[in-house]
Amino acid sequence: ALARVDRPRLREMYQVWPFFRALLDNAEMSLLKADMGIAALYSSLVPDRALADAVFARISAEHARARDGLLGATGRRALMEDDPVIQRSVQLRNPYVDPLNYLQVEMLRRLRALPDRDAPEAERLREIIVLTINGISAGLRNTGEPRGADASRKSLPPRIPPRSGAVDGTPPGSRFSCWLWTAWLGNRVSMFSA
């Protein structure tokens, strides 16, 4: 839709209309966090390769169109270019979140391969999958705790109080809390694999 409007008009709207600016700023953050390489990993779970490839190609193309349209509307050359602290923060935390994505894909693959999806092993795999969801959310800093978190808090890793004074531009505690999730979850997975 942004491609159908002339760029000078879009830039003017971005400059003077707070709602439009907030909408594009939020979209920009989401586009920066969206990793097409990780998305391809999840796409590999689809058994019908032709379908998976077709759907992923559309998603990838739409991501590129959205990025290009947003950059055209804001006049930037790169996502979050005007906020290098956030830009660097997302780039630095991806290596800490990626292992959780890899683990989640592997657990989904194992769950789907089970002959009995109601077996105790399936329940353990589902528990790990839920934990990876929580860890990825914590790492991306997108959502709060899942519903019913108070009741299941004893099975989650400890909360990490925010730290201040990060030198490298990452939000306080984000790398450490994501690392903690990964380490804690790795310990849980090894308990189930043994």
C-alpha positions as YAML, in Angstrom:
chain: A
units: angstrom
residues:
- id: 1
  name: ALA
  ca: [0.00, 0.00, 0.00]
- id: 2
  name: LEU
  ca: [2.86, 2.41, 0.74]
- id: 3
  name: ALA
  ca: [4.24, 1.88, -2.77]
- id: 4
  name: ARG
  ca: [1.06, 3.35, -4.32]
- id: 5
  name: VAL
  ca: [1.47, 6.71, -2.53]
- id: 6
  name: ASP
  ca: [4.12, 9.18, -3.67]
- id: 7
  name: ARG
  ca: [7.10, 9.31, -1.33]
- id: 8
  name: PRO
  ca: [7.10, 13.05, -0.63]
- id: 9
  name: ARG
  ca: [3.51, 12.74, 0.59]
- id: 10
  name: LEU
  ca: [4.39, 9.73, 2.78]
- id: 11
  name: ARG
  ca: [7.35, 11.58, 4.27]
- id: 12
  name: GLU
  ca: [5.16, 14.58, 5.02]
- id: 13
  name: MET
  ca: [2.58, 12.32, 6.70]
- id: 14
  name: TYR
  ca: [5.36, 10.67, 8.71]
- id: 15
  name: GLN
  ca: [6.67, 14.05, 9.85]
- id: 16
  name: VAL
  ca: [3.37, 15.70, 10.84]
- id: 17
  name: TRP
  ca: [0.93, 12.93, 11.79]
- id: 18
  name: PRO
  ca: [1.80, 11.31, 15.16]
- id: 19
  name: PHE
  ca: [-0.47, 8.30, 14.62]
- id: 20
  name: PHE
  ca: [1.09, 7.49, 11.24]
- id: 21
  name: ARG
  ca: [4.57, 7.97, 12.67]
- id: 22
  name: ALA
  ca: [3.83, 5.63, 15.60]
- id: 23
  name: LEU
  ca: [2.34, 3.05, 13.23]
- id: 24
  name: LEU
  ca: [5.41, 3.05, 11.00]
- id: 25
  name: ASP
  ca: [7.82, 3.14, 13.95]
- id: 26
  name: ASN
  ca: [6.17, 0.03, 15.42]
- id: 27
  name: ALA
  ca: [6.21, -1.71, 12.05]
- id: 28
  name: GLU
  ca: [9.87, -0.79, 11.68]
- id: 29
  name: MET
  ca: [10.76, -2.43, 14.99]
- id: 30
  name: SER
  ca: [8.86, -5.58, 14.01]
- id: 31
  name: LEU
  ca: [10.57, -5.73, 10.62]
- id: 32
  name: LEU
  ca: [13.97, -5.38, 12.28]
- id: 33
  name: LYS
  ca: [13.20, -8.23, 14.68]
- id: 34
  name: ALA
  ca: [11.85, -10.49, 11.92]
- id: 35
  name: ASP
  ca: [14.68, -12.80, 10.85]
- id: 36
  name: MET
  ca: [13.98, -14.44, 7.49]
- id: 37
  name: GLY
  ca: [16.73, -17.00, 8.11]
- id: 38
  name: ILE
  ca: [15.01, -18.17, 11.30]
- id: 39
  name: ALA
  ca: [11.64, -18.06, 9.51]
- id: 40
  name: ALA
  ca: [13.07, -20.41, 6.86]
- id: 41
  name: LEU
  ca: [14.05, -22.79, 9.64]
- id: 42
  name: TYR
  ca: [10.42, -22.98, 10.80]
- id: 43
  name: SER
  ca: [9.32, -23.36, 7.19]
- id: 44
  name: SER
  ca: [11.44, -26.51, 7.02]
- id: 45
  name: LEU
  ca: [8.92, -28.17, 9.36]
- id: 46
  name: VAL
  ca: [6.22, -28.21, 6.67]
- id: 47
  name: PRO
  ca: [6.14, -31.69, 5.08]
- id: 48
  name: ASP
  ca: [4.78, -30.45, 1.74]
- id: 49
  name: ARG
  ca: [7.94, -28.77, 0.42]
- id: 50
  name: ALA
  ca: [6.22, -27.18, -2.59]
- id: 51
  name: LEU
  ca: [3.63, -25.56, -0.32]
- id: 52
  name: ALA
  ca: [6.27, -24.52, 2.22]
- id: 53
  name: ASP
  ca: [8.44, -22.95, -0.46]
- id: 54
  name: ALA
  ca: [5.52, -21.11, -2.04]
- id: 55
  name: VAL
  ca: [4.23, -19.71, 1.26]
- id: 56
  name: PHE
  ca: [7.71, -18.78, 2.48]
- id: 57
  name: ALA
  ca: [8.50, -17.04, -0.83]
- id: 58
  name: ARG
  ca: [5.37, -14.90, -0.38]
- id: 59
  name: ILE
  ca: [6.25, -14.09, 3.23]
- id: 60
  name: SER
  ca: [9.82, -13.21, 2.32]
- id: 61
  name: ALA
  ca: [8.71, -11.03, -0.61]
- id: 62
  name: GLU
  ca: [6.15, -9.24, 1.58]
- id: 63
  name: HIS
  ca: [8.82, -8.64, 4.22]
- id: 64
  name: ALA
  ca: [11.08, -7.07, 1.58]
- id: 65
  name: ARG
  ca: [8.21, -4.94, 0.18]
- id: 66
  name: ALA
  ca: [7.22, -3.76, 3.66]
- id: 67
  name: ARG
  ca: [10.83, -2.91, 4.52]
- id: 68
  name: ASP
  ca: [11.33, -1.02, 1.26]
- id: 69
  name: GLY
  ca: [8.03, 0.84, 1.60]
- id: 70
  name: LEU
  ca: [8.74, 1.80, 5.17]
- id: 71
  name: LEU
  ca: [12.25, 3.01, 4.34]
- id: 72
  name: GLY
  ca: [10.81, 5.04, 1.46]
- id: 73
  name: ALA
  ca: [8.19, 6.61, 3.72]
- id: 74
  name: THR
  ca: [10.66, 7.51, 6.44]
- id: 75
  name: GLY
  ca: [13.56, 8.48, 4.19]
- id: 76
  name: ARG
  ca: [15.95, 6.12, 5.95]
- id: 77
  name: ARG
  ca: [18.48, 3.77, 4.36]
- id: 78
  name: ALA
  ca: [18.28, 1.08, 7.07]
- id: 79
  name: LEU
  ca: [15.72, -0.04, 9.64]
- id: 80
  name: MET
  ca: [16.02, 1.85, 12.94]
- id: 81
  name: GLU
  ca: [18.80, 3.96, 11.43]
- id: 82
  name: ASP
  ca: [17.72, 6.96, 13.52]
- id: 83
  name: ASP
  ca: [17.92, 4.93, 16.75]
- id: 84
  name: PRO
  ca: [21.28, 3.13, 16.63]
- id: 85
  name: VAL
  ca: [21.02, 1.97, 20.24]
- id: 86
  name: ILE
  ca: [17.87, -0.05, 19.52]
- id: 87
  name: GLN
  ca: [19.22, -1.16, 16.14]
- id: 88
  name: ARG
  ca: [22.37, -2.52, 17.77]
- id: 89
  name: SER
  ca: [20.42, -3.99, 20.65]
- id: 90
  name: VAL
  ca: [18.35, -6.16, 18.31]
- id: 91
  name: GLN
  ca: [21.44, -7.19, 16.35]
- id: 92
  name: LEU
  ca: [23.30, -8.13, 19.52]
- id: 93
  name: ARG
  ca: [20.54, -10.16, 21.10]
- id: 94
  name: ASN
  ca: [19.75, -12.29, 18.03]
- id: 95
  name: PRO
  ca: [22.71, -14.63, 18.69]
- id: 96
  name: TYR
  ca: [21.27, -15.22, 22.16]
- id: 97
  name: VAL
  ca: [17.72, -15.88, 20.92]
- id: 98
  name: ASP
  ca: [18.65, -18.01, 17.89]
- id: 99
  name: PRO
  ca: [19.58, -21.13, 19.92]
- id: 100
  name: LEU
  ca: [16.09, -21.09, 21.45]
- id: 101
  name: ASN
  ca: [14.60, -21.02, 17.95]
- id: 102
  name: TYR
  ca: [16.80, -23.94, 16.86]
- id: 103
  name: LEU
  ca: [15.82, -25.87, 19.97]
- id: 104
  name: GLN
  ca: [12.13, -25.13, 19.43]
- id: 105
  name: VAL
  ca: [12.24, -26.33, 15.82]
- id: 106
  name: GLU
  ca: [13.98, -29.54, 16.87]
- id: 107
  name: MET
  ca: [11.43, -30.20, 19.63]
- id: 108
  name: LEU
  ca: [8.58, -29.60, 17.16]
- id: 109
  name: ARG
  ca: [10.23, -31.99, 14.71]
- id: 110
  name: ARG
  ca: [10.58, -34.67, 17.43]
- id: 111
  name: LEU
  ca: [6.99, -34.16, 18.60]
- id: 112
  name: ARG
  ca: [5.65, -34.56, 15.08]
- id: 113
  name: ALA
  ca: [7.70, -37.74, 14.59]
- id: 114
  name: LEU
  ca: [6.20, -39.48, 17.63]
- id: 115
  name: PRO
  ca: [3.72, -42.27, 16.87]
- id: 116
  name: ASP
  ca: [1.71, -41.41, 20.01]
- id: 117
  name: ARG
  ca: [1.35, -37.68, 20.63]
- id: 118
  name: ASP
  ca: [-0.28, -38.36, 24.00]
- id: 119
  name: ALA
  ca: [2.68, -40.32, 25.37]
- id: 120
  name: PRO
  ca: [4.70, -38.97, 28.33]
- id: 121
  name: GLU
  ca: [7.57, -38.11, 25.98]
- id: 122
  name: ALA
  ca: [5.19, -35.91, 23.96]
- id: 123
  name: GLU
  ca: [4.19, -34.05, 27.11]
- id: 124
  name: ARG
  ca: [7.86, -33.39, 27.96]
- id: 125
  name: LEU
  ca: [8.46, -32.09, 24.43]
- id: 126
  name: ARG
  ca: [5.43, -29.80, 24.67]
- id: 127
  name: GLU
  ca: [6.74, -28.45, 27.97]
- id: 128
  name: ILE
  ca: [10.08, -27.61, 26.36]
- id: 129
  name: ILE
  ca: [8.28, -25.97, 23.43]
- id: 130
  name: VAL
  ca: [6.30, -23.75, 25.81]
- id: 131
  name: LEU
  ca: [9.51, -22.83, 27.61]
- id: 132
  name: THR
  ca: [11.21, -21.90, 24.34]
- id: 133
  name: ILE
  ca: [8.23, -19.68, 23.50]
- id: 134
  name: ASN
  ca: [8.66, -17.89, 26.83]
- id: 135
  name: GLY
  ca: [12.42, -17.58, 26.34]
- id: 136
  name: ILE
  ca: [12.11, -16.23, 22.81]
- id: 137
  name: SER
  ca: [9.52, -13.70, 23.98]
- id: 138
  name: ALA
  ca: [11.80, -12.62, 26.80]
- id: 139
  name: GLY
  ca: [14.74, -12.32, 24.41]
- id: 140
  name: LEU
  ca: [12.81, -10.32, 21.83]
- id: 141
  name: ARG
  ca: [11.21, -8.29, 24.61]
- id: 142
  name: ASN
  ca: [7.83, -8.42, 22.87]
- id: 143
  name: THR
  ca: [5.43, -9.89, 25.38]
- id: 144
  name: GLY
  ca: [4.80, -10.40, 29.03]
- id: 145
  name: GLU
  ca: [4.41, -13.69, 30.81]
- id: 146
  name: PRO
  ca: [1.90, -16.24, 29.56]
- id: 147
  name: ARG
  ca: [-1.55, -16.56, 31.12]
- id: 148
  name: GLY
  ca: [-1.44, -18.51, 34.34]
- id: 149
  name: ALA
  ca: [2.23, -17.69, 34.85]
- id: 150
  name: ASP
  ca: [1.78, -17.19, 38.58]
- id: 151
  name: ALA
  ca: [0.61, -20.77, 38.99]
- id: 152
  name: SER
  ca: [3.49, -22.21, 36.98]
- id: 153
  name: ARG
  ca: [6.18, -19.74, 38.11]
- id: 154
  name: LYS
  ca: [7.98, -22.39, 40.17]
- id: 155
  name: SER
  ca: [8.89, -24.27, 36.96]
- id: 156
  name: LEU
  ca: [10.38, -21.19, 35.26]
- id: 157
  name: PRO
  ca: [13.87, -19.76, 35.70]
- id: 158
  name: PRO
  ca: [14.20, -16.95, 38.22]
- id: 159
  name: ARG
  ca: [13.28, -13.43, 37.22]
- id: 160
  name: ILE
  ca: [16.23, -11.26, 36.45]
- id: 161
  name: PRO
  ca: [16.12, -7.73, 37.84]
- id: 162
  name: PRO
  ca: [16.97, -5.11, 35.23]
- id: 163
  name: ARG
  ca: [20.59, -4.08, 35.16]
- id: 164
  name: SER
  ca: [21.68, -0.61, 34.29]
- id: 165
  name: GLY
  ca: [24.75, 0.75, 32.58]
- id: 166
  name: ALA
  ca: [25.02, -1.63, 29.62]
- id: 167
  name: VAL
  ca: [28.01, -0.44, 27.63]
- id: 168
  name: ASP
  ca: [27.24, -2.06, 24.28]
- id: 169
  name: GLY
  ca: [23.77, -0.58, 23.77]
- id: 170
  name: THR
  ca: [21.73, -3.64, 24.69]
- id: 171
  name: PRO
  ca: [18.72, -3.01, 26.89]
- id: 172
  name: PRO
  ca: [19.47, -3.66, 30.56]
- id: 173
  name: GLY
  ca: [19.50, -7.38, 31.31]
- id: 174
  name: SER
  ca: [18.27, -8.54, 27.90]
- id: 175
  name: ARG
  ca: [21.34, -10.56, 26.91]
- id: 176
  name: PHE
  ca: [21.77, -12.02, 30.38]
- id: 177
  name: SER
  ca: [18.10, -12.98, 30.77]
- id: 178
  name: CYS
  ca: [18.08, -14.61, 27.33]
- id: 179
  name: TRP
  ca: [21.32, -16.43, 28.16]
- id: 180
  name: LEU
  ca: [19.78, -17.59, 31.44]
- id: 181
  name: TRP
  ca: [16.72, -18.94, 29.60]
- id: 182
  name: THR
  ca: [18.94, -20.77, 27.12]
- id: 183
  name: ALA
  ca: [21.15, -22.28, 29.83]
- id: 184
  name: TRP
  ca: [18.22, -23.23, 32.04]
- id: 185
  name: LEU
  ca: [16.31, -24.74, 29.14]
- id: 186
  name: GLY
  ca: [19.38, -26.64, 27.96]
- id: 187
  name: ASN
  ca: [19.57, -28.20, 31.41]
- id: 188
  name: ARG
  ca: [15.87, -29.19, 31.22]
- id: 189
  name: VAL
  ca: [16.34, -30.71, 27.75]
- id: 190
  name: SER
  ca: [19.33, -32.74, 28.88]
- id: 191
  name: MET
  ca: [17.27, -34.09, 31.80]
- id: 192
  name: PHE
  ca: [14.59, -35.30, 29.36]
- id: 193
  name: SER
  ca: [17.10, -36.73, 26.89]
- id: 194
  name: ALA
  ca: [18.90, -38.77, 29.50]
...
